[in-house]
Coordinates of C-alpha atoms and ligand atoms in Angstrom, one line a residue:
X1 CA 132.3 99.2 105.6
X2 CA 129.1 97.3 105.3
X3 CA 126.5 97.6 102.5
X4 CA 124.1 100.9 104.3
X5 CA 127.4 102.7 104.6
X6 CA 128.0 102.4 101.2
X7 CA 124.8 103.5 100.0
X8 CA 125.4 106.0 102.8
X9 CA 128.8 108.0 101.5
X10 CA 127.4 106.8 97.5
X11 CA 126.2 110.7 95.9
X12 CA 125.4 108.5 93.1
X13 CA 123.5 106.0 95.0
X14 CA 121.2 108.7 96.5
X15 CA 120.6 109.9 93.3
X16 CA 117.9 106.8 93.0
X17 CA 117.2 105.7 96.3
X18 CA 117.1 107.9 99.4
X19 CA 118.9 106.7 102.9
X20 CA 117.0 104.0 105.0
X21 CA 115.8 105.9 108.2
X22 CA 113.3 105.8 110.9
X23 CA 109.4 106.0 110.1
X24 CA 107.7 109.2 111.1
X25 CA 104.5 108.7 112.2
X26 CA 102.3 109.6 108.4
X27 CA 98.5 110.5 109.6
X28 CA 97.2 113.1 107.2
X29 CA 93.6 112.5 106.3
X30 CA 91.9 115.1 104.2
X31 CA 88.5 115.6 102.9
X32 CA 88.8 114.5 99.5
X33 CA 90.4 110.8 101.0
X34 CA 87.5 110.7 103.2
X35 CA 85.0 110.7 100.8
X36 CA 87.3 108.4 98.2
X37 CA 84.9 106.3 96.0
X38 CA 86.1 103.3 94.1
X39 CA 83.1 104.1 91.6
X40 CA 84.7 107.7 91.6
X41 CA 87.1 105.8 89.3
X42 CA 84.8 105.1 86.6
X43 CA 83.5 101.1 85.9
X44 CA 86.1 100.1 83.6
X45 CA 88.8 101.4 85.8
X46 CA 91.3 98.9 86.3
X47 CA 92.6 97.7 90.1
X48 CA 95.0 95.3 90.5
X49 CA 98.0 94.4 92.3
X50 CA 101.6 93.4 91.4
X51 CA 104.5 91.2 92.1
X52 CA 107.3 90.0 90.5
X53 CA 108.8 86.2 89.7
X54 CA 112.1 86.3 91.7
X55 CA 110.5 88.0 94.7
X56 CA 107.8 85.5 95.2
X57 CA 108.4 82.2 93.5
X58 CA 111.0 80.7 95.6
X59 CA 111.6 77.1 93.8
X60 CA 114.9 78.9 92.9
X61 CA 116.3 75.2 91.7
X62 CA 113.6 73.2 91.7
X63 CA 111.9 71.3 87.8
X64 CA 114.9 72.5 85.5
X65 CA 114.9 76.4 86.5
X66 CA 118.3 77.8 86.0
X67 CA 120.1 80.3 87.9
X68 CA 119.6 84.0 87.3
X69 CA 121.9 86.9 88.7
X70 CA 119.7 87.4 91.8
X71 CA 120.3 83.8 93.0
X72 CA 123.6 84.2 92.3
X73 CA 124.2 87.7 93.4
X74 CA 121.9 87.2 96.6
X75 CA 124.0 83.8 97.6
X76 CA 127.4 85.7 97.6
X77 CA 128.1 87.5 101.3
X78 CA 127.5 90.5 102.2
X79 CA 125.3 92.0 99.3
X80 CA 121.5 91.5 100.8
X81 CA 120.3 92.7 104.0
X82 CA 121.3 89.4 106.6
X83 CA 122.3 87.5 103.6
X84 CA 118.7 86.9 102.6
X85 CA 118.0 85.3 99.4
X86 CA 114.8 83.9 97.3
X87 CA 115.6 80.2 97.3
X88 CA 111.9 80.1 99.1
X89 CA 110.8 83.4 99.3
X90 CA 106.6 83.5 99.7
X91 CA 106.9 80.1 98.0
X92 CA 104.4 81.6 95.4
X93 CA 105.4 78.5 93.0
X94 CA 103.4 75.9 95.8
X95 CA 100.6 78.2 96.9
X96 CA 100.2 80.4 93.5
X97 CA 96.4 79.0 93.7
X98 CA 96.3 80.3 97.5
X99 CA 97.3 83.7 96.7
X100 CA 95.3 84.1 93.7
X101 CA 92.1 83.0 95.6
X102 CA 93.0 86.0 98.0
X103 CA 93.5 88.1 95.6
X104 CA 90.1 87.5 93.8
X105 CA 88.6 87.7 97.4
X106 CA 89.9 91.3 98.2
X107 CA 87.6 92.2 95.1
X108 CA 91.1 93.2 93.0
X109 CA 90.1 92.1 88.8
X110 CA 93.5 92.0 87.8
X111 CA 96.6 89.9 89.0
X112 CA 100.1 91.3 87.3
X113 CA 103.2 89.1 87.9
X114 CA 106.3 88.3 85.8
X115 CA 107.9 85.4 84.3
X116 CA 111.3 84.1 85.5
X117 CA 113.2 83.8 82.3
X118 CA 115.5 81.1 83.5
X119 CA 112.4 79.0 84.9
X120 CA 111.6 79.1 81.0
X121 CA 114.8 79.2 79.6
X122 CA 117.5 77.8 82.0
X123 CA 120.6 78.1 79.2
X124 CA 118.9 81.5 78.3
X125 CA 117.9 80.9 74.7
X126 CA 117.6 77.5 73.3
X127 CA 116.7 74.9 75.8
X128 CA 113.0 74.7 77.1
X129 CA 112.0 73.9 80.6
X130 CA 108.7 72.3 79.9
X131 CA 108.0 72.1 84.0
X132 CA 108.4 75.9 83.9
X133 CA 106.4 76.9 80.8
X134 CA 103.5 74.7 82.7
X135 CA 104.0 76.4 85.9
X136 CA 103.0 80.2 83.6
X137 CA 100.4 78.3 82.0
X138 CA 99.2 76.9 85.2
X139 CA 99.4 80.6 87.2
X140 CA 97.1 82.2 83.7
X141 CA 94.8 79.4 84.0
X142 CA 93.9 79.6 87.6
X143 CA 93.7 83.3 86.9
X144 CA 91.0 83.0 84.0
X145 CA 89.4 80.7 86.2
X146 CA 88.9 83.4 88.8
X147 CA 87.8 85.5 86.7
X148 CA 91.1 87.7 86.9
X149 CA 93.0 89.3 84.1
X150 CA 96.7 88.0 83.9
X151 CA 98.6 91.2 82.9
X152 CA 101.9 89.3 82.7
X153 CA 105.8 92.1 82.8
X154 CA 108.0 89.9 80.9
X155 CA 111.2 91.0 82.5
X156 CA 111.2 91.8 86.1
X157 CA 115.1 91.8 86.8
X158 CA 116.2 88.1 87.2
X159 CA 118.5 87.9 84.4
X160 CA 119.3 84.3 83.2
X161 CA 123.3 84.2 84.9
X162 CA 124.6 82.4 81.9
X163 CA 123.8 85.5 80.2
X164 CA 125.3 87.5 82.2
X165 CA 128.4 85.6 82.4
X166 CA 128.1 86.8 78.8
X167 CA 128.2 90.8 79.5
X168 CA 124.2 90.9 80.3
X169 CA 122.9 94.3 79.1
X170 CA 126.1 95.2 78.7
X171 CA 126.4 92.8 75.8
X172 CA 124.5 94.0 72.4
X173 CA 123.4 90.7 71.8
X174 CA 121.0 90.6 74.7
X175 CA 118.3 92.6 72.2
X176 CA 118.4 89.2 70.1
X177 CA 118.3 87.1 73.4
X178 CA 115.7 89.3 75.0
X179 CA 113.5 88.7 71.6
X180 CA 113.8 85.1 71.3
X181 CA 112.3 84.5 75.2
X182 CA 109.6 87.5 74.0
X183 CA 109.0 85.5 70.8
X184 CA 108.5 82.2 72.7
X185 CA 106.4 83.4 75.3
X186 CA 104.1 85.4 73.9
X187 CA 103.3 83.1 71.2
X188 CA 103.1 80.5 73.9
X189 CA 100.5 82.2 76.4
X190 CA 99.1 85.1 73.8
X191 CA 96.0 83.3 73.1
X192 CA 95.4 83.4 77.0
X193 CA 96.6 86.6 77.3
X194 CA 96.3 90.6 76.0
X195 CA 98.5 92.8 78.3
X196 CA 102.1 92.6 78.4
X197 CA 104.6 94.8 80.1
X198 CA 107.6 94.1 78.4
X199 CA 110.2 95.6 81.1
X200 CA 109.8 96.6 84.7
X201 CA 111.7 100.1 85.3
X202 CA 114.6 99.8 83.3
X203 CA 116.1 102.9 85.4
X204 CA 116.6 100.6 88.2
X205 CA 117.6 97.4 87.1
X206 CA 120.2 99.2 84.8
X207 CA 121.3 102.3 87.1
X208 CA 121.5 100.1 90.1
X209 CA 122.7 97.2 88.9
X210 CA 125.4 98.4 86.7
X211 CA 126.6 101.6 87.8
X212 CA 125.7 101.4 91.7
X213 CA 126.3 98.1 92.4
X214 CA 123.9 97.2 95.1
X215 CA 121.6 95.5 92.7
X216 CA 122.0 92.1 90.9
X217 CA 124.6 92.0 88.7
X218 CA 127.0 94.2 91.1
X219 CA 128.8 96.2 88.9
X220 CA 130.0 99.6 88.7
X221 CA 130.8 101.3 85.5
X222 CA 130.0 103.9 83.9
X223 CA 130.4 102.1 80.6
X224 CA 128.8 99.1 81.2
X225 CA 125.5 101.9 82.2
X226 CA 125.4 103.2 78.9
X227 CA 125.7 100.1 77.0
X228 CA 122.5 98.1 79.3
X229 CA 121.1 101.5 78.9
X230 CA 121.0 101.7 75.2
X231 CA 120.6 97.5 75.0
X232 CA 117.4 97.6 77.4
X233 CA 116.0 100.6 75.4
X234 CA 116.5 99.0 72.3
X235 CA 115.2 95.8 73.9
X236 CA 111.8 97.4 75.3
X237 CA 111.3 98.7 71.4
X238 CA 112.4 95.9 69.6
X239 CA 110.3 93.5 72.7
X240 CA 106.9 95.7 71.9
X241 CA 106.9 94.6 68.3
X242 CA 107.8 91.2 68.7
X243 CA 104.4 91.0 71.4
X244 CA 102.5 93.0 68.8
X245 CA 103.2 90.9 66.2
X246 CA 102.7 87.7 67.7
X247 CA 99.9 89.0 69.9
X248 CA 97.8 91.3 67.5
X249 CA 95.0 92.2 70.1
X250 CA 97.3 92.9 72.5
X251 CA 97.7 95.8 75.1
X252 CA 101.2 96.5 75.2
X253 CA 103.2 98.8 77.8
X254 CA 106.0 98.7 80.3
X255 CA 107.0 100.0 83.4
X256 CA 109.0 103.1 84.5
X257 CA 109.6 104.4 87.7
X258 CA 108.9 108.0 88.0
X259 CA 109.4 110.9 91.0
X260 CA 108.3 114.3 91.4
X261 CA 111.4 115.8 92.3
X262 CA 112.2 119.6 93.8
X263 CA 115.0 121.5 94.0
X264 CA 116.6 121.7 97.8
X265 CA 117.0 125.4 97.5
X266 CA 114.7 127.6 95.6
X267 CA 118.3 129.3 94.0
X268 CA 118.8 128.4 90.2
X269 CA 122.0 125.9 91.0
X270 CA 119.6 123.5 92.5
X271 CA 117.0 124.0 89.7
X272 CA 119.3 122.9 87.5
X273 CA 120.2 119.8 89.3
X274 CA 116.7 119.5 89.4
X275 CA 116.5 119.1 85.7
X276 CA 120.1 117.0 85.3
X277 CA 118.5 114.5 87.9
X278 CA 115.2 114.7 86.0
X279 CA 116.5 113.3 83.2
X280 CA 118.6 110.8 84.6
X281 CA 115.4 109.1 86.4
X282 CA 112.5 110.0 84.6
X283 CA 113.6 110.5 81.1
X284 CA 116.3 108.8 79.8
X285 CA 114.3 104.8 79.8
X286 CA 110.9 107.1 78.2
X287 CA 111.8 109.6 76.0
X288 CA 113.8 107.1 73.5
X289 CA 110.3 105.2 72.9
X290 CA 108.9 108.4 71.9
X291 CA 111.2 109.3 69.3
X292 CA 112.7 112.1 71.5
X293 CA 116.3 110.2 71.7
X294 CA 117.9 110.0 75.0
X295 CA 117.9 113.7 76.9
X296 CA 121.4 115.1 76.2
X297 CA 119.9 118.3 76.1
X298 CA 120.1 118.2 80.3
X299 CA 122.9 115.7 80.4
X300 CA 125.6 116.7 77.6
X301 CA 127.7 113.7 78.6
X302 CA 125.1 111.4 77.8
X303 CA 126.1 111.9 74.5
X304 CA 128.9 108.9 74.8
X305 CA 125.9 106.7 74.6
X306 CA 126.4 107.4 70.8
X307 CA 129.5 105.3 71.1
X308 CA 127.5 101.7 70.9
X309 CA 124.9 102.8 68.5
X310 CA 124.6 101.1 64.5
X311 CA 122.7 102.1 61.9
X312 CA 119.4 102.4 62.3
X313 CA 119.5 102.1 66.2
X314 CA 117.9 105.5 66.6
X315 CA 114.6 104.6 64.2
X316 CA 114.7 101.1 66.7
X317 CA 114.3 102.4 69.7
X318 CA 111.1 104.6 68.4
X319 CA 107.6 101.9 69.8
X320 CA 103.6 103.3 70.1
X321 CA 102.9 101.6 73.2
X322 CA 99.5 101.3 74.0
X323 CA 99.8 102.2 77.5
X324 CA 102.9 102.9 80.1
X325 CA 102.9 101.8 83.3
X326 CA 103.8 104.7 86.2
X327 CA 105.2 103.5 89.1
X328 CA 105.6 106.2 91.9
X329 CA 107.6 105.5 95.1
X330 CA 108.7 108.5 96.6
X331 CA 109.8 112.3 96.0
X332 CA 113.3 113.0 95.2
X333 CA 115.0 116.6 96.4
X334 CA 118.3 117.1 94.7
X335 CA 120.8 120.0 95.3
X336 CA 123.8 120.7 93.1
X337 CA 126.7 119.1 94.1
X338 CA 130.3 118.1 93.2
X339 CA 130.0 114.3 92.6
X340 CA 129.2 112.8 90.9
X341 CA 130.4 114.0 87.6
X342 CA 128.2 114.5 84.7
X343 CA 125.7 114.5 86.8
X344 CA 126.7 117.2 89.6
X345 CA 123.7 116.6 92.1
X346 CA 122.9 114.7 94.9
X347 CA 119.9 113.4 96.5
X348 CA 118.8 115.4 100.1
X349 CA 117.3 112.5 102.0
X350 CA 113.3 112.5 103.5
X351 CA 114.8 112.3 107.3
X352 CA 117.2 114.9 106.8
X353 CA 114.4 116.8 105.7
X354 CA 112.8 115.5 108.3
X355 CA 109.7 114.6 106.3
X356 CA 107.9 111.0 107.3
X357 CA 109.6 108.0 105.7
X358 CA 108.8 104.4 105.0
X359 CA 110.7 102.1 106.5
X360 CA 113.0 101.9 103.6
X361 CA 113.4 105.7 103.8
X362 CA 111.1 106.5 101.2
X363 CA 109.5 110.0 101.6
X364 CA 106.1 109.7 102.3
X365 CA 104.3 112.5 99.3
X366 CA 101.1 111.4 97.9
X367 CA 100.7 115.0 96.1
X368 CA 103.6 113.8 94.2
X369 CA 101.8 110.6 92.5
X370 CA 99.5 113.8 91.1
X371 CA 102.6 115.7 90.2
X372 CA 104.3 112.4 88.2
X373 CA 101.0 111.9 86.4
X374 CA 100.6 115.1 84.9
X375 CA 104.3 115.6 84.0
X376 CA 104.2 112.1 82.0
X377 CA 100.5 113.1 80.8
X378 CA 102.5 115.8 79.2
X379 CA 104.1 113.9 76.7
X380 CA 101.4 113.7 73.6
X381 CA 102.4 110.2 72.6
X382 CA 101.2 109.0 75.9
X383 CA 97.6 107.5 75.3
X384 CA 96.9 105.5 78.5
X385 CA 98.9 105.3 81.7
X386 CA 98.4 102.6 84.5
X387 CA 99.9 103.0 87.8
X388 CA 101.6 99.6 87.9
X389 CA 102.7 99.8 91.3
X390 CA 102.1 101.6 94.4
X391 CA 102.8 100.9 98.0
X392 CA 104.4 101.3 100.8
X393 CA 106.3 99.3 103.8
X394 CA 105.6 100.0 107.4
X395 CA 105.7 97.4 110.4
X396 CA 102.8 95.6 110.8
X397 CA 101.1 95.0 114.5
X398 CA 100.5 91.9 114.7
X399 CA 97.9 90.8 117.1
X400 CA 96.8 87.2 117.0
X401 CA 95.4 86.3 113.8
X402 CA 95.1 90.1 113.1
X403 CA 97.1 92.1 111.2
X404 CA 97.3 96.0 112.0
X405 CA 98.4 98.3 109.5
X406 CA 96.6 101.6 109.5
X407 CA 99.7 103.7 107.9
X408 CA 99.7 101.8 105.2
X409 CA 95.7 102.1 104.5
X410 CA 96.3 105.9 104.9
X411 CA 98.9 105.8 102.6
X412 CA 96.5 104.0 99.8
X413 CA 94.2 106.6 100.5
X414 CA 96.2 109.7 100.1
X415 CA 97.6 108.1 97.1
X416 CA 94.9 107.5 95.5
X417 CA 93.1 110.3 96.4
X418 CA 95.8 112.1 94.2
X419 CA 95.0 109.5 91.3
X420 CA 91.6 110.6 91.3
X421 CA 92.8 113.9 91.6
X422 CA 94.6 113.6 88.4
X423 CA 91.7 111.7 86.1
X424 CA 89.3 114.5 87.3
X425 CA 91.7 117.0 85.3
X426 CA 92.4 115.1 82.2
X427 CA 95.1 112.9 83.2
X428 CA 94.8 109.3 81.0
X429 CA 94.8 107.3 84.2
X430 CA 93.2 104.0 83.6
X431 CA 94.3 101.5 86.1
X432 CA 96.1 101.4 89.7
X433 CA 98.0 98.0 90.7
X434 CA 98.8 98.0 94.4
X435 CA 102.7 97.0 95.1
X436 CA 101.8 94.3 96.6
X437 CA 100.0 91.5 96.7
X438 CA 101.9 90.1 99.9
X439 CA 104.9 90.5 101.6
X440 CA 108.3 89.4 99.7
X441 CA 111.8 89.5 99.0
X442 CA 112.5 93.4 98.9
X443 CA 116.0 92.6 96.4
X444 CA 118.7 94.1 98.7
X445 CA 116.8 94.5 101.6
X446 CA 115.5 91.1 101.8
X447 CA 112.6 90.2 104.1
X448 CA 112.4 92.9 106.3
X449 CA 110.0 95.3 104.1
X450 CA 106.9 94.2 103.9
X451 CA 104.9 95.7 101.0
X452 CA 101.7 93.3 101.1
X453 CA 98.2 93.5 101.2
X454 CA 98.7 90.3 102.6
X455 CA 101.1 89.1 105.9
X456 CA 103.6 85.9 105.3
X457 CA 105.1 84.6 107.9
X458 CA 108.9 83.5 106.2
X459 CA 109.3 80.4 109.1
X460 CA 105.9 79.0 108.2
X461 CA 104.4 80.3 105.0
X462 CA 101.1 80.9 106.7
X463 CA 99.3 84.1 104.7
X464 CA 97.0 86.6 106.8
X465 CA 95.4 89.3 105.2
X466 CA 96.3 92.5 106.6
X467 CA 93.9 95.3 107.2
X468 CA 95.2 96.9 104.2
X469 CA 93.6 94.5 102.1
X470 CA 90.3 94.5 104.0
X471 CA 90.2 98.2 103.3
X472 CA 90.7 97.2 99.9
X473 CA 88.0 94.6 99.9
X474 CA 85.6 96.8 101.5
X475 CA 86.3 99.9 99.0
X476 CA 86.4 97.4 95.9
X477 CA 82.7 95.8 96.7
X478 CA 81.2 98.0 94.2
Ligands
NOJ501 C1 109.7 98.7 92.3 C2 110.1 97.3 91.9 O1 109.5 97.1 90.6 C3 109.7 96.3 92.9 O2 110.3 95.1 92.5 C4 110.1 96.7 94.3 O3 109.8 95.7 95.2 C5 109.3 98.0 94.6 N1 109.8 99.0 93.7 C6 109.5 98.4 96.1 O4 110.8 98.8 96.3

């Protein structure tokens, strides 16, 4: 059985990510995206756009940078799309000044990218990798040279492997790990830079890595989930104080990944699945910061989590952050259903539905990035929210040096006409960070999404901007 199949017959797996499918042509337009005004925003309104170290950087072994699980999880057969990895990927760690030059060109003010622990850390905790801590300090400075804001996510998912050979987030000593690379890099680059996402959606890394499997570090258990769930969440706490207290003008968030999701059926079995699957993917990672505790008032059996708790946990995992960061990829429609336990309901995939899809599968929905941002403006503790990532992959026509991509600037227009939609009713929407800056390694899919503003060409590393990011040039020239 090869990898789609499993995600294919996985209840659980569908839970988080819906089926891969064909694209549906997307083509709404209405008035409101017509009209769409970057000065609609408001002047200090943020734009940016995102990527991450491991999908970008290539240089995977190159001045001192150790091995993290996505090198080693990505080099064994069989677990990325072709048996892609990110030895080179965009190469971002030879042409960093190239991209951020395009960036500042396509009018964006804010450039958000993460650090590769082991490039910092190659043992994980003690040993330095001077090369690598030049290569950050190199990336901020060109950055501040360009008159661009470095917002920096200090753990986007490439795990230093010795620590994992150590349990990873399974182990409760990754909170101390975790804090010592915080504590070293923020006092490091915190005089250069104020905002710091301490995690990038924790839901993911943890739920797909250690219960589904199809992410770095592969494994499937239920109890290794619960313990990387409560580590991480301690970890993002613990990891906002360390930044505040070493960076005292600091901004601090991090990152969640959040869908609108609606019941299959309108009958009350499927609303309740609703509400299990609710608090599997938006709450759980959230509501701990906020001094709600984890949600075992829709998921009794979370309760186990209790299990690898010690005194004072519960006070730990309570931080103010002074913004979070919404990421919004797709809807999710769940229906009740007999596996997987606990959890008793599954995911009804867009092309089943037979809704328009991405070409990962992901439903096509902008009304739900207006849905996401007022359920999450609901929270009171919730001063600021920044939609840290955003974007879509379709194919690209490529003609010649240009690069067509008009579902994609529809897409960016919908979407943001629902951010706007949002802020106009009260919503504390500050920022919007386009996912992505150009094309990368898509983790298990490899190179075959293409999420950029910006064309790469793998065999050649040649970038073209696409017209995505013209549209984005054009609309940011204010
Ligand atoms: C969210 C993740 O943060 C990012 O790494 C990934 O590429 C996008 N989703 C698209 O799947």
């Amino acid at each position: 059985m090869n990898r789609r199949d499993w995600i294919k017959l996985s209840a659980c797996a569908s839970a988080v990510f819906p089926f891969v499918g064909l694209t549906k042509p997307f083509l709404l337009e209405n008035p409101i995206e017509k009209e769409l005004k970057a000065s609609d925003f408001g002047e200090d309104f943020l734009w940016g756009a995102a990527c991450a170290a491991y999908q970008v950087e290539g240089a995977w072994n190159k001045d001192g940078r150790g091995p993290s699980i996505w090198d080693t999880f990505s080099h064994k057969k069989g677990k990325v799309h072709n048996d892609e990895n990110g030895d080179v990927a965009s190469d971002f760690y030879h042409r960093y000044k190239e991209d951020i030059a395009l960036l500042k060109k396509l009018n964006f003010k804010v450039f958000r990218f993460s650090i590769s622990w082991s490039r910092v850390f190659p043992d994980g905790t003690v040993k330095i990798n001077q090369k690598g801590v030049e290569f950050y300090h190199q990336v901020i400075d060109e950055c501040l040279k360009n008159d661009l804001q470095p917002w920096i996510t200090l753990y986007h998912w490439d795990l230093p492997q010795v620590l994992e050979d150590e349990g990873g987030w399974a182990n409760r000593d990754i909170v101390n790990w975790f804090l010592n690379y915080v504590d070293f890099c923020t006092k490091e680059y915190g005089s250069k830079v104020k905002n710091w996402m301490v995690m990038n959606e924790p839901a993911a890394f943890v739920g797909i890595g250690y219960m589904m499997g199809y992410h770095a570090p592969g494994k499937k258990s239920v109890s290794k989930f619960l313990k990387a769930t409560h580590h991480a969440c301690l970890a993002m706490a613990e990891g906002g104080r360390k930044i505040k207290s070493n960076v005292p003008d600091s901004n601090v968030g991090t990152t969640f990944s959040c869908s609108h999701i609606d019941p299959y059926r309108s009958g009350l079995k499927d609303i309740k699945a609703v509400t299990r699957m609710d608090a599997l993917l938006n709450r759980l990672y959230i509501e701990p910061s906020l001094g709600m505790g984890y949600p075992y008032d829709a998921i009794p059996a979370l309760k186990k989590i209790e299990k690898y708790f010690k005194p004072g946990d519960k006070e730990k995992l309570i931080f103010d952050f002074d913004f979070i960061g919404l990421q919004n990829y797709f809807r999710v429609v769940a229906k009740k259903s007999l596996f997987p336990p606990f959890l008793w309901a599954k995911q009804i995939s867009a092309k089943k539905r037979d809704m328009p899809v991405n070409e990962m599968g992901f439903e096509i929905y902008p009304e739900g990035m207006y849905k996401v941002l007022k359920q999450f403006s609901e929270y009171k503790k919730i001063k600021n929210i920044i939609v840290t990532e955003n974007g879509t992959c379709f194919k690209d026509k490529i003609e010649g040096e240009n690069i067509h991509d008009e579902q994609r600037i529809h897409f960016f227009k919908s979407y943001l006409s629902n951010v706007l939609k949002a802020k106009k009713e009260g919503v504390p929407v500050s920022g919007y960070f386009v996912w992505s800056l150009t094309d990368n390694f898509e983790w298990s899919e490899g190179y075959e999404p293409r999420f950029g503003l910006i064309h790469v060409d793998f065999n050649t590393q040649k970038r073209r901007v696409k017209d995505s990011g013209y549209w984005f040039e054009e609309f940011l020239s204010i």
